[in-house]
Tab-separated table of C-alpha atoms and ligand atoms in Angstrom:
chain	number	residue	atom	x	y	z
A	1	UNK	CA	9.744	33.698	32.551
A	2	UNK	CA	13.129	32.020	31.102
A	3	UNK	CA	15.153	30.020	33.690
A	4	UNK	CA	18.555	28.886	33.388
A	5	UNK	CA	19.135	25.483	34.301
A	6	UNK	CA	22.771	23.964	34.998
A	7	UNK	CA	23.267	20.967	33.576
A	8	UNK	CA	26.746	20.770	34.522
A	9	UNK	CA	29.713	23.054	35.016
A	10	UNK	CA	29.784	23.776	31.469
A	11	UNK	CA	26.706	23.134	30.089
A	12	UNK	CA	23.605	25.095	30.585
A	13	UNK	CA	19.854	25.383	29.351
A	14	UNK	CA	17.767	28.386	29.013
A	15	UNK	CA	13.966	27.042	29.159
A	16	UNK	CA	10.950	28.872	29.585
A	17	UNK	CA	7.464	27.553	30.604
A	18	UNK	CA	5.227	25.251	27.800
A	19	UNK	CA	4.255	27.250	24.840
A	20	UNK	CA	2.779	25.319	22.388
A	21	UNK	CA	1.015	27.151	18.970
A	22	UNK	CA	-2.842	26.504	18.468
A	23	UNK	CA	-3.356	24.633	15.582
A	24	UNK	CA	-6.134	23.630	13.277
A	25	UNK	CA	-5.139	19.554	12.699
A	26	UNK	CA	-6.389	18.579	9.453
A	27	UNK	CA	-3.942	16.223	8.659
A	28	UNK	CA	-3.717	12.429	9.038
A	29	UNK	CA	-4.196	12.363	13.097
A	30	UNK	CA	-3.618	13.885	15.521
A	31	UNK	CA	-6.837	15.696	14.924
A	32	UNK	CA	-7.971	18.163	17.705
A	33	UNK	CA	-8.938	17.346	20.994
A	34	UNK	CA	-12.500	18.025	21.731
A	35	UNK	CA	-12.610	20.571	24.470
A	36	UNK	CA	-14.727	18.770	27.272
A	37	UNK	CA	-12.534	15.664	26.410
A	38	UNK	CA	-9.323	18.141	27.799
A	39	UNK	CA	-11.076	19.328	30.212
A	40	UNK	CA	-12.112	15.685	31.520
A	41	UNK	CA	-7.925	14.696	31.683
A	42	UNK	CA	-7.234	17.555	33.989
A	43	UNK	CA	-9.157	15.791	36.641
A	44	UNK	CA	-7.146	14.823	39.518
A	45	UNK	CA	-5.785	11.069	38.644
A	46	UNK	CA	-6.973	8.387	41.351
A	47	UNK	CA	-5.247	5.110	41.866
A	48	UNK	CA	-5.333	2.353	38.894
A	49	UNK	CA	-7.312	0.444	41.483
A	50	UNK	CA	-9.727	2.609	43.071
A	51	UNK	CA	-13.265	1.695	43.074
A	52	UNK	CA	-13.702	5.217	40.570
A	53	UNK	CA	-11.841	3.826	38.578
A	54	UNK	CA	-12.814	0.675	38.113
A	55	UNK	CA	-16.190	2.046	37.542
A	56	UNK	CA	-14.776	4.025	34.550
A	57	UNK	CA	-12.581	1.546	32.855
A	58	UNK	CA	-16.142	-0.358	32.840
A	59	UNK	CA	-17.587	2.597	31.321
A	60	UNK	CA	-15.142	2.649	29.115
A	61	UNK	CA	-15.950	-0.778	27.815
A	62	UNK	CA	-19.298	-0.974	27.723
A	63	UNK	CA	-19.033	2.460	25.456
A	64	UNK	CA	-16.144	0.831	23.069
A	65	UNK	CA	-18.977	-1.866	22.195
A	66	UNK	CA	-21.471	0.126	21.810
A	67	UNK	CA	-19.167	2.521	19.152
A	68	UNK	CA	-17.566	-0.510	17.348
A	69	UNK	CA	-21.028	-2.765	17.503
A	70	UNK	CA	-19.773	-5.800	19.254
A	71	UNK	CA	-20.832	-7.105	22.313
A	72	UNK	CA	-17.077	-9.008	22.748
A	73	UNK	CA	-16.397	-9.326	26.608
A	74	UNK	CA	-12.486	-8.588	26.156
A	75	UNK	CA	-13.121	-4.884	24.895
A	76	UNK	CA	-10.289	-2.888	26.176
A	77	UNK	CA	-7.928	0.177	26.164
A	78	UNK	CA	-4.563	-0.620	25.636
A	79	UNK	CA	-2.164	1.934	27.155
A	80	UNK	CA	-0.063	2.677	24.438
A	81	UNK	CA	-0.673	4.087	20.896
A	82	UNK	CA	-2.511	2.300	18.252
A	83	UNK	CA	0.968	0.545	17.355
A	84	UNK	CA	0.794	-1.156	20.510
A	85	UNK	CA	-3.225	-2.061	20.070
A	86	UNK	CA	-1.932	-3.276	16.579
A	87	UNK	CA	0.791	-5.235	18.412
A	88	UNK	CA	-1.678	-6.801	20.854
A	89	UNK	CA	-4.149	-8.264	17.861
A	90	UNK	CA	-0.576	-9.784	16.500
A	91	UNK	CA	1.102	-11.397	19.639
A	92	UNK	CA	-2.364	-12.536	21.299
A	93	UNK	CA	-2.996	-14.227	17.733
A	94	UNK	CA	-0.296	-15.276	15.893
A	95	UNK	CA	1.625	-18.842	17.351
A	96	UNK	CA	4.816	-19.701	15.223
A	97	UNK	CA	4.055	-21.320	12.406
A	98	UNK	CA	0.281	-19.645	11.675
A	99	UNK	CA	0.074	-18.664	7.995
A	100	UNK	CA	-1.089	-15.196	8.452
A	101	UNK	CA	-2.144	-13.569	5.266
A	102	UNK	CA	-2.272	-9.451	4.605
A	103	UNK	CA	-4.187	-7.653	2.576
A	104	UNK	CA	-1.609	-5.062	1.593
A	105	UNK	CA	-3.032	-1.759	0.027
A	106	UNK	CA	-0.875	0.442	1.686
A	107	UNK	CA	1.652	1.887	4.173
A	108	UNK	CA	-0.109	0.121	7.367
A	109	UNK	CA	-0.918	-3.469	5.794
A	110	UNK	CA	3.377	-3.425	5.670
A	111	UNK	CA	3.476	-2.665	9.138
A	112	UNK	CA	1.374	-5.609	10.242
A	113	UNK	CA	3.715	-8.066	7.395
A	114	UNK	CA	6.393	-6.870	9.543
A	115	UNK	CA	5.466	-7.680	12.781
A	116	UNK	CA	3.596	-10.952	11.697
A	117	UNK	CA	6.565	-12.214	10.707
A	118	UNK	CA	8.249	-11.028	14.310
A	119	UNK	CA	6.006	-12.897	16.155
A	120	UNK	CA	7.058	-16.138	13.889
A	121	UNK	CA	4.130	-15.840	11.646
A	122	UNK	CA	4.317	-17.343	7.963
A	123	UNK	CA	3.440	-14.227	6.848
A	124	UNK	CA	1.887	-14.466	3.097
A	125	UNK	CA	0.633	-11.007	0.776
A	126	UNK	CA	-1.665	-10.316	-1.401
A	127	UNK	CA	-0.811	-6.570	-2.797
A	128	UNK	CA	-3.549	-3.892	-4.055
A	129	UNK	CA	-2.061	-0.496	-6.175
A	130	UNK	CA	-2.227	2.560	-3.384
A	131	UNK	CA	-5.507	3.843	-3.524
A	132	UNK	CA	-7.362	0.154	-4.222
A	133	UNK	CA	-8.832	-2.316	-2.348
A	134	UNK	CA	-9.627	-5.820	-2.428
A	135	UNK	CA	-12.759	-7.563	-3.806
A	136	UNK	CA	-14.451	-10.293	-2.486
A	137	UNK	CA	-13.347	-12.563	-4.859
A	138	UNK	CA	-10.137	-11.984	-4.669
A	139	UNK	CA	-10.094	-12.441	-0.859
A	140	UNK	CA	-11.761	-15.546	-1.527
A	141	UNK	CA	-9.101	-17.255	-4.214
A	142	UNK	CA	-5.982	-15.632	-1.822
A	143	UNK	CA	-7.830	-17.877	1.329
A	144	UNK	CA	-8.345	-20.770	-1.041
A	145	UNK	CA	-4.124	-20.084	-2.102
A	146	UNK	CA	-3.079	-19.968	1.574
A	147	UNK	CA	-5.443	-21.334	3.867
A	148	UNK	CA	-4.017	-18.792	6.527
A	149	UNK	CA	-4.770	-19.052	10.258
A	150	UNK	CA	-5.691	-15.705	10.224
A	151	UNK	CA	-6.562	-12.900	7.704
A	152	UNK	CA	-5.490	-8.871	8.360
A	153	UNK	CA	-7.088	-6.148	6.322
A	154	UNK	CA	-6.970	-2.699	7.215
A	155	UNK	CA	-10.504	-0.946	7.688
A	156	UNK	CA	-9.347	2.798	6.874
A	157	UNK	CA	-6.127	2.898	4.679
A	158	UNK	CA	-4.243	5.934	6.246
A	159	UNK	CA	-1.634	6.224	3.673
A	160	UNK	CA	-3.963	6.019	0.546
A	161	UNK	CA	-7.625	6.984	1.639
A	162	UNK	CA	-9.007	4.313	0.751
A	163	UNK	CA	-11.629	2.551	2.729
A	164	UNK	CA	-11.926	-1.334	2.363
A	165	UNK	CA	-15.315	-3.185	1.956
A	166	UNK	CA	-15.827	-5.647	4.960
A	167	UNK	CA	-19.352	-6.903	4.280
A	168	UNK	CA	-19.109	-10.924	3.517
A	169	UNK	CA	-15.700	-11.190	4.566
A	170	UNK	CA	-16.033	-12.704	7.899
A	171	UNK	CA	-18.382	-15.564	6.462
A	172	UNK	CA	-15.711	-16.100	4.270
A	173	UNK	CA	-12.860	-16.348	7.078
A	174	UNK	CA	-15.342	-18.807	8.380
A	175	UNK	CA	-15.961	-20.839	5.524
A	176	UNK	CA	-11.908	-21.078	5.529
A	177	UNK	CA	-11.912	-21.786	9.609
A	178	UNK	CA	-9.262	-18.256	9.807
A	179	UNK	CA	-9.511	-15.613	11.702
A	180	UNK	CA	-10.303	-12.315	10.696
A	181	UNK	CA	-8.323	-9.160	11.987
A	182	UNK	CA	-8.819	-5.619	11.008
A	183	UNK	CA	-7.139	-2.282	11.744
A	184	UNK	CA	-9.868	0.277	12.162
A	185	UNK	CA	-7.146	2.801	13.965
A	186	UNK	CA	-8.492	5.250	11.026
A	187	UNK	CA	-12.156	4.289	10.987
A	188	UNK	CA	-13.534	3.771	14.652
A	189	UNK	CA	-16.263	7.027	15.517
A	190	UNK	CA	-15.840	8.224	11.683
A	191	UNK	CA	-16.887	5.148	9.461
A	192	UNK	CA	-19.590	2.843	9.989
A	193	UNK	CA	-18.430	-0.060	11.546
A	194	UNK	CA	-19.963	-3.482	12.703
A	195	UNK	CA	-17.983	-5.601	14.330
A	196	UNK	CA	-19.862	-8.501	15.391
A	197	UNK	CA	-22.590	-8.047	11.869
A	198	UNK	CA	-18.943	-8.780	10.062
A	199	UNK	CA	-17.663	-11.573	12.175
A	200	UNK	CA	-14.521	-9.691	12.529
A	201	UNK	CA	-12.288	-11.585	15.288
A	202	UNK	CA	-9.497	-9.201	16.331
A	203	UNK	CA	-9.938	-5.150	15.826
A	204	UNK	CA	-7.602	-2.528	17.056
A	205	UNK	CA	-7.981	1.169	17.226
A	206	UNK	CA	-6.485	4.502	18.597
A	207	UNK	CA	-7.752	7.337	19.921
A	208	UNK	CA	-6.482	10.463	18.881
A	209	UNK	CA	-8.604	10.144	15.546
A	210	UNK	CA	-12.506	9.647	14.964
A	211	UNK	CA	-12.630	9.810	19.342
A	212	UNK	CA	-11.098	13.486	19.766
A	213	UNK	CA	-8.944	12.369	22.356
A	214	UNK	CA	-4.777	12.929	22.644
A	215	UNK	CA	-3.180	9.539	21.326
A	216	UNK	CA	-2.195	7.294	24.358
A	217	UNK	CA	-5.286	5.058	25.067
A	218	UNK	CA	-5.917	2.486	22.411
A	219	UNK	CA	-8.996	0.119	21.444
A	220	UNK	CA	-8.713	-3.317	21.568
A	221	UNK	CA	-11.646	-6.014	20.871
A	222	UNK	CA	-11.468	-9.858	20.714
A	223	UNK	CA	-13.780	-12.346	19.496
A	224	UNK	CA	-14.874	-15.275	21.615
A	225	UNK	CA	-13.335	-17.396	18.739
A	226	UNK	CA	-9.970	-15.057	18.967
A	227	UNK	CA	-9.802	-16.220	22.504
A	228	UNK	CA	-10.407	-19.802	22.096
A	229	UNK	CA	-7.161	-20.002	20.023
A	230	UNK	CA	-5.391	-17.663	22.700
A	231	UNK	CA	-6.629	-20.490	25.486
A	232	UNK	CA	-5.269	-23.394	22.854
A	233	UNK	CA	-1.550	-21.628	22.403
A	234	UNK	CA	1.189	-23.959	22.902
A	235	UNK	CA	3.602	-21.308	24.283
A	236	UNK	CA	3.151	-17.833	26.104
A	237	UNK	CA	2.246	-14.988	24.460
A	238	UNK	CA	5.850	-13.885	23.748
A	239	UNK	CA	5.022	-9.974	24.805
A	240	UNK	CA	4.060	-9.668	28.306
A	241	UNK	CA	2.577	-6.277	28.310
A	242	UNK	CA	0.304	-6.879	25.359
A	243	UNK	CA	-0.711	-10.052	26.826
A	244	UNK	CA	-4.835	-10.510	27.265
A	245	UNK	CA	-4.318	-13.649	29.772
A	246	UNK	CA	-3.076	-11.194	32.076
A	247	UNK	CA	-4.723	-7.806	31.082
A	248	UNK	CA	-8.062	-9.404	31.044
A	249	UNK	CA	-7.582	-10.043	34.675
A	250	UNK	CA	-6.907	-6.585	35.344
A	251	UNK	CA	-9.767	-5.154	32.856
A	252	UNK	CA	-12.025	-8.474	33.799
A	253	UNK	CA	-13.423	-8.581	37.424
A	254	UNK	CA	-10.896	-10.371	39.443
A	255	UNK	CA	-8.860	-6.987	38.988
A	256	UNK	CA	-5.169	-8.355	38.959
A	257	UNK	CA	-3.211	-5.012	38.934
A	258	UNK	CA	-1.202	-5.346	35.629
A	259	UNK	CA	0.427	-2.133	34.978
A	260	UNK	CA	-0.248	1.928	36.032
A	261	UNK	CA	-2.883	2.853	33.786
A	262	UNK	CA	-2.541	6.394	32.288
A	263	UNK	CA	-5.274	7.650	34.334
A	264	UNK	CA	-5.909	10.818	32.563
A	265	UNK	CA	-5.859	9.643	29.677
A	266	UNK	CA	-8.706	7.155	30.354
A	267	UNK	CA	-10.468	9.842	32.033
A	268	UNK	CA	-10.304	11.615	28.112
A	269	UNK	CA	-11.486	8.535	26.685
A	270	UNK	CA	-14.164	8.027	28.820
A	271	UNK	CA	-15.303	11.166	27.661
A	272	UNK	CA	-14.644	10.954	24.647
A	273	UNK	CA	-16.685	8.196	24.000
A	274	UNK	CA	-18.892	9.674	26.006
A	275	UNK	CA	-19.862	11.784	24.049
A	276	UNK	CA	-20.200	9.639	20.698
A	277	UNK	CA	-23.082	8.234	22.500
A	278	UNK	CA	-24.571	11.687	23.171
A	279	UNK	CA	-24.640	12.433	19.553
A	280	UNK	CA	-25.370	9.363	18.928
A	281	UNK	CA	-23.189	6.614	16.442
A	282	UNK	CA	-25.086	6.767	13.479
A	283	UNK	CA	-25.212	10.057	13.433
A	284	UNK	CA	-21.272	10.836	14.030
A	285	UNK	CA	-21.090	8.216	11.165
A	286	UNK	CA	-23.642	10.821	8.882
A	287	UNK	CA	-21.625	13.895	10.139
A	288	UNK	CA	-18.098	12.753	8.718
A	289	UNK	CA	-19.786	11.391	5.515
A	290	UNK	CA	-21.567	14.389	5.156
A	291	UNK	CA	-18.452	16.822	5.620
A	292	UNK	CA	-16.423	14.590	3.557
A	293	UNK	CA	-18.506	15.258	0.528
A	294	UNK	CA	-18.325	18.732	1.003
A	295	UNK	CA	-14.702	18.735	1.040
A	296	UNK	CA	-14.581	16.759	-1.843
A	297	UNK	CA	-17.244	19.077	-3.676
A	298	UNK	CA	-14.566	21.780	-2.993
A	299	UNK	CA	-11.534	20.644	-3.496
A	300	UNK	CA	-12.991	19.464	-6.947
A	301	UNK	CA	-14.185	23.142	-7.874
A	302	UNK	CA	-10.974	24.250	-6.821
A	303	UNK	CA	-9.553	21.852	-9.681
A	304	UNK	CA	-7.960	19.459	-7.571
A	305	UNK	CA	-8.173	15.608	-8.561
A	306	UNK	CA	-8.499	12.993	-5.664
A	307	UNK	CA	-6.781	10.158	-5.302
A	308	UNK	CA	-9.565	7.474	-4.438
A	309	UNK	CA	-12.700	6.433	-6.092
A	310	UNK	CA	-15.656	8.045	-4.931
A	311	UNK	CA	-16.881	4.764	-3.999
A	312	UNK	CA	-14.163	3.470	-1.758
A	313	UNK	CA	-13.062	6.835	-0.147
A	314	UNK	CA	-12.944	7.353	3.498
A	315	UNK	CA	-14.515	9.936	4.824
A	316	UNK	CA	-12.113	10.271	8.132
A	317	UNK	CA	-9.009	10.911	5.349
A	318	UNK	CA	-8.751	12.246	1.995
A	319	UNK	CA	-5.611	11.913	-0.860
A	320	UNK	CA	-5.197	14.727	-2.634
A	321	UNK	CA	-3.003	14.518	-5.849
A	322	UNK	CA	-0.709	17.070	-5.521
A	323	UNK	CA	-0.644	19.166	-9.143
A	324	UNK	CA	2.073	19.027	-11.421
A	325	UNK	CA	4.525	22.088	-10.597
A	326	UNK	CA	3.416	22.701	-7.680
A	327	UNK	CA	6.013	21.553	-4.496
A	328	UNK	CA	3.668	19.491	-1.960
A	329	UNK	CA	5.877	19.960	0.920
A	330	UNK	CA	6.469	23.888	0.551
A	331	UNK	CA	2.594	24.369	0.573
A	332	UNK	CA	2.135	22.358	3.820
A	333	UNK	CA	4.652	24.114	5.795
A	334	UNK	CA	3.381	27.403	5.035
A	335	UNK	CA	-0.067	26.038	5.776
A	336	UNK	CA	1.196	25.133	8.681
A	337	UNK	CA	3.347	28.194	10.074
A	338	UNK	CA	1.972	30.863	8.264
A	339	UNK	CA	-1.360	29.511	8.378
A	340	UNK	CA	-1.836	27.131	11.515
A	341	UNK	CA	-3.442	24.584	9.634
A	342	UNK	CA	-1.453	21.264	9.265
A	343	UNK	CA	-2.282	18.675	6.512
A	344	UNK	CA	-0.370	15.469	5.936
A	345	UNK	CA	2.238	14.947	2.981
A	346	UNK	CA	2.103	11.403	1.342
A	347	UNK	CA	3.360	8.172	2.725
A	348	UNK	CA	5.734	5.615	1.452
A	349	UNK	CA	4.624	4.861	-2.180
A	350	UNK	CA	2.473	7.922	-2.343
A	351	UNK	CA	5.234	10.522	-0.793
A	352	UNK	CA	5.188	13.556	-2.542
A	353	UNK	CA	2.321	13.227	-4.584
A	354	UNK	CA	-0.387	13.669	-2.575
A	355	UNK	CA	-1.751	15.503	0.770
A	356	UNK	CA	-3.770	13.803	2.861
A	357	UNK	CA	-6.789	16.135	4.545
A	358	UNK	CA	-8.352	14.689	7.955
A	359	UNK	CA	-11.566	15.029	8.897
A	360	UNK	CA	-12.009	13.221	12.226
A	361	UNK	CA	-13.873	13.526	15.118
A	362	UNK	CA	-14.170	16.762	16.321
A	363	UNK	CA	-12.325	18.236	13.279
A	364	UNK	CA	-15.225	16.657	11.356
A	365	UNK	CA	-17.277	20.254	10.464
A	366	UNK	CA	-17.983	22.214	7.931
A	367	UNK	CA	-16.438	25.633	9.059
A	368	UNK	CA	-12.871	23.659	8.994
A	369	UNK	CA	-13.532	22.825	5.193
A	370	UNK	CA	-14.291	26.628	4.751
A	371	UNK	CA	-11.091	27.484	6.794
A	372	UNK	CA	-9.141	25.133	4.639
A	373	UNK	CA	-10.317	26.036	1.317
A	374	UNK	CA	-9.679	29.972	2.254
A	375	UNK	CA	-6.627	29.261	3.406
A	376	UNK	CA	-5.346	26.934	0.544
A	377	UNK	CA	-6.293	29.580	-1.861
A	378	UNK	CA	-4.199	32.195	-0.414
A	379	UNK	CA	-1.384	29.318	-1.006
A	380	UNK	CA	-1.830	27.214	-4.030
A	381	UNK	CA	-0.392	28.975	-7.169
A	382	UNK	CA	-3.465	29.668	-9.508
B	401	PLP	C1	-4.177	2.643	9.688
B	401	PLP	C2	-3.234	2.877	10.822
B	401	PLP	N1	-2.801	1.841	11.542
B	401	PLP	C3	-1.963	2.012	12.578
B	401	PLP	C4	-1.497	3.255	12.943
B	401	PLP	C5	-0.574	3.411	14.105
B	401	PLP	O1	-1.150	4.153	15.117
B	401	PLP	P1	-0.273	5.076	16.120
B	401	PLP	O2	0.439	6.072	15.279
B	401	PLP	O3	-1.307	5.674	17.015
B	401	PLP	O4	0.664	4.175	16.833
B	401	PLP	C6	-1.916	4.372	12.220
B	401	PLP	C7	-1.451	5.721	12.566
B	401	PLP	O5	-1.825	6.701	12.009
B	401	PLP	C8	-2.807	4.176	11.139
B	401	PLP	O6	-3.249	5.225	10.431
C-alpha cells in the first residue's frame, strides 16, 4: 500500500513498502546471496558483547583460517566493505616514509597507490598491460630497484580477470626483509589460496563474492611479522576505526568493546563460511574452476574472444571482449531489465570493451552458465 509522507508543508513523498526485482548477479559482485546465509541474518541480533556472540565472532575466525589457510591469530571481520578491509592492511602497515611498492595490473592495484600514498607511504609502481600479470622475475628486479617496506599485489584482478601467480613470492619478500600484502577481495572461497604456504603478511577480503554473503563484513588476516612492525610504529595508527591495537582487543579475548558490530551481518558470515567448510575448500575451489571452463567453452562456441590467457584467468571473473559493432552497454541493460541477469561493463582502462561475467560463490553453477548463454543469444546480434 502507497503512503504519503509530509515532509514539510510543501513537500511530500509517496512511498510504498520495499520492492526490490529478483535478479540473477553474474556480474563483478554482488553475486547472490546463498539462501540459508539470508535466512541466518534474519535472526534476532544479540548484543556485540553477549556471550553468543562472542562464541560466533570466534567461529567466525577459526573458519576465515581454515578458508584462507593461515593459522594467523589476528583473523578478523572488519565491519565495513572490502574498501575498508583494504584500508586496514594500509594504515596498520604503512608508517610515513615506508617505500611501499604496487604491482599495478589493473583498476584495484590504483586504488591501493592511492591510499598508500594517503597514509604517507613512498608509494613506488611497477605497471602490467590490463589483462597481465607479473612474473617472478620481474617482482624480483622491481624489489632489488626499490627495496620497499612492503610489497601489494592483487590476488584476483577485478577489472581485468586476471589472476596473479603468488607461489615464490613471499620467499622473495623475505629475501628483501618486505612485507607482502595481497588483495584477495576477488579470490577468497573461489581460487585456491594459501596464505601461510605463500608467506603472505597482510590479506584482505570481502564478502559479498566467493562467501555468498551481502557485502558489509570484510576479511582481514595479519601475519605475526605484520604485527611486529605494527608493535615497532613510531606514531598511532592514523585511522582509529581500522586500527588492530584496538580491534584485536575487542576480537582477542580481553573483549574491549570497540564499535557495534553489524550483528546480522556476522550472523550471514558465520554461515556463510559455514558452509564452505561443509562442502569442503578444495572442493568449492574445483566447483568454480570447473564452471569457469564451461563458461569459457561457451562463450568461445558462441564466437566470443576472452580477454585473459587461459593460463592466468580467474575463475571467480571473466573479461569478455566486447565485438566490434556491437554497443556493450545497450546489451547489459537489456540483460538486465528485460532479462534479470546483470553482468558487469569494463573498468577504467578496459571500459567499454569488455563485460565482465561472475561466477562466485553460490552463483558458481552450471545452470547459471546455461541461463546466461540462452539469454545472451536472444540479445547479441548474430
Ligand atoms: C579486487 C578488489 N579489491 C577491492 C574491492 C573493493 O571492495 P568493496 O567494493 O567491497 O569495497 C573490490 C570490489 O569489487 C575488488 O574487486
Amino acid at each position: 500500500m502507497t503512503q504519503t509522507i509530509s515532509i514539510n508543508n510543501s513537500q511530500h513523498l509517496q512511498v510504498s513498502p520495499l520492492e526490490i526485482p529478483s535478479r540473477l548477479l553474474l556480474g563483478p559482485g554482488p553475486a547472490n546471496a546463498h539462501p540459508a546465509v539470508l535466512q541466518a541474518m534474519n535472526t534476532a541480533p544479540v548484543g556485540h558483547l553477549d556471550p553468543a556472540f562472542l562464541a560466533l565472532m570466534d567461529e567466525i575466525q577459526s573458519l576465515l583460517r581454515y578458508t584462507w589457510q593461515t593459522e594467523n591469530e589476528l583473523t578478523i571481520a572488519v565491519s565495513g566493505t572490502g574498501t575498508a578491509a583494504m584500508e586496514a592492511t594500509i594504515a596498520n602497515s604503512v608508517e610515513p616514509g615506508d617505500v611501499v611498492l604496487v604491482g599495478v595490473m589493473g583498476y584495484f592495484g590504483n586504488r591501493l597507490v592511492d591510499m598508500a600514498g594517503r597514509y604517507g607511504g613512498d608509494v613506488r609502481t611497477i605497471t602490467k598491460p590490463w589483462g597481465q600479470v607479473f612474473s617472478l622475475d620481474e617482482l624480483r628486479s622491481a624489489l632489488q630497484t626499490h627495496r620497499p617496506a612492503i610489497l601489494a599485489l592483487v590476488h584476483a584482478e577485478t577489472s581485468t580477470g586476471a589472476r596473479q601467480p603468488l607461489e615464490g613470492v613471499g620467499e622473495l619478500c623475505r629475501e628483501f626483509g618486505c612485507l607482502l600484502l595481497i588483495d584477495t577481495v576477488t579470490s577468497l572461497g573461489g581460487v585456491p589460496l594459501f596464505l601461510d604456504e605463500w608467506g603472505v603478511d597482510l590479506a584482505y577480503s570481502c564478502s559479498q563474492k566467493g562467501l555468498c554473503c551481502p557485502p558489509g563484513a570484510s576479511p582481514f588476516t595479519m601475519s605475526s611479522r605484520a604485527r611486529e612492525k605494527l608493535q615497532k610504529r613510531q606514531g598511532k595508527v592514523p585511522n582509529w576505526y581500522l586500527d588492530m591495537n584496538l580491534l584485536g582487543k575487542y576480537w582477542g579475548s580481553e573483549r574491549v568493546y570497540h564499535h557495534t558490530a553489524p550483528i546480522n551481518l556476522y550472523y550471514a558470515l558465520r554461515e556463510s563460511l559455514r558452509l564452505i567448510g561443509e562442502e569442503g575448500i578444495e572442493n568449492c575451489w574445483q566447483r568454480h574452476q570447473q564452471n569457469a571452463e564451461y563458461l569459457w567453452e561457451r562463450l568461445e562456441d558462441f564466437g566470443l574472444t576472452l580477454h585473459v590467457e587461459k593460463e592466468y584467468r580467474l575463475p571467480t571473473l571473466t573479461t569478455v571482449r566486447i565485438p566490434e559493432g556491437v554497443d556493450g552497454k545497450a546489451v547489459a541493460k537489456q540483460l538486465l531489465l528485460e532479462h534479470n541477469v546483470e553482468v558487469g561493463g569494463g573498468l577504467g582502462e578496459l571500459g567499454g570493451k569488455v563485460w565482465r561475467i561472475g561466477l562466485m560463490g553460490f552463483n558458481s553453477r552450471k545452470e547459471n552458465v546455461d541461463r546466461l548463454l540462452e539469454v545472451l543469444e536472444q540479445v547479441l546480434p548474430k
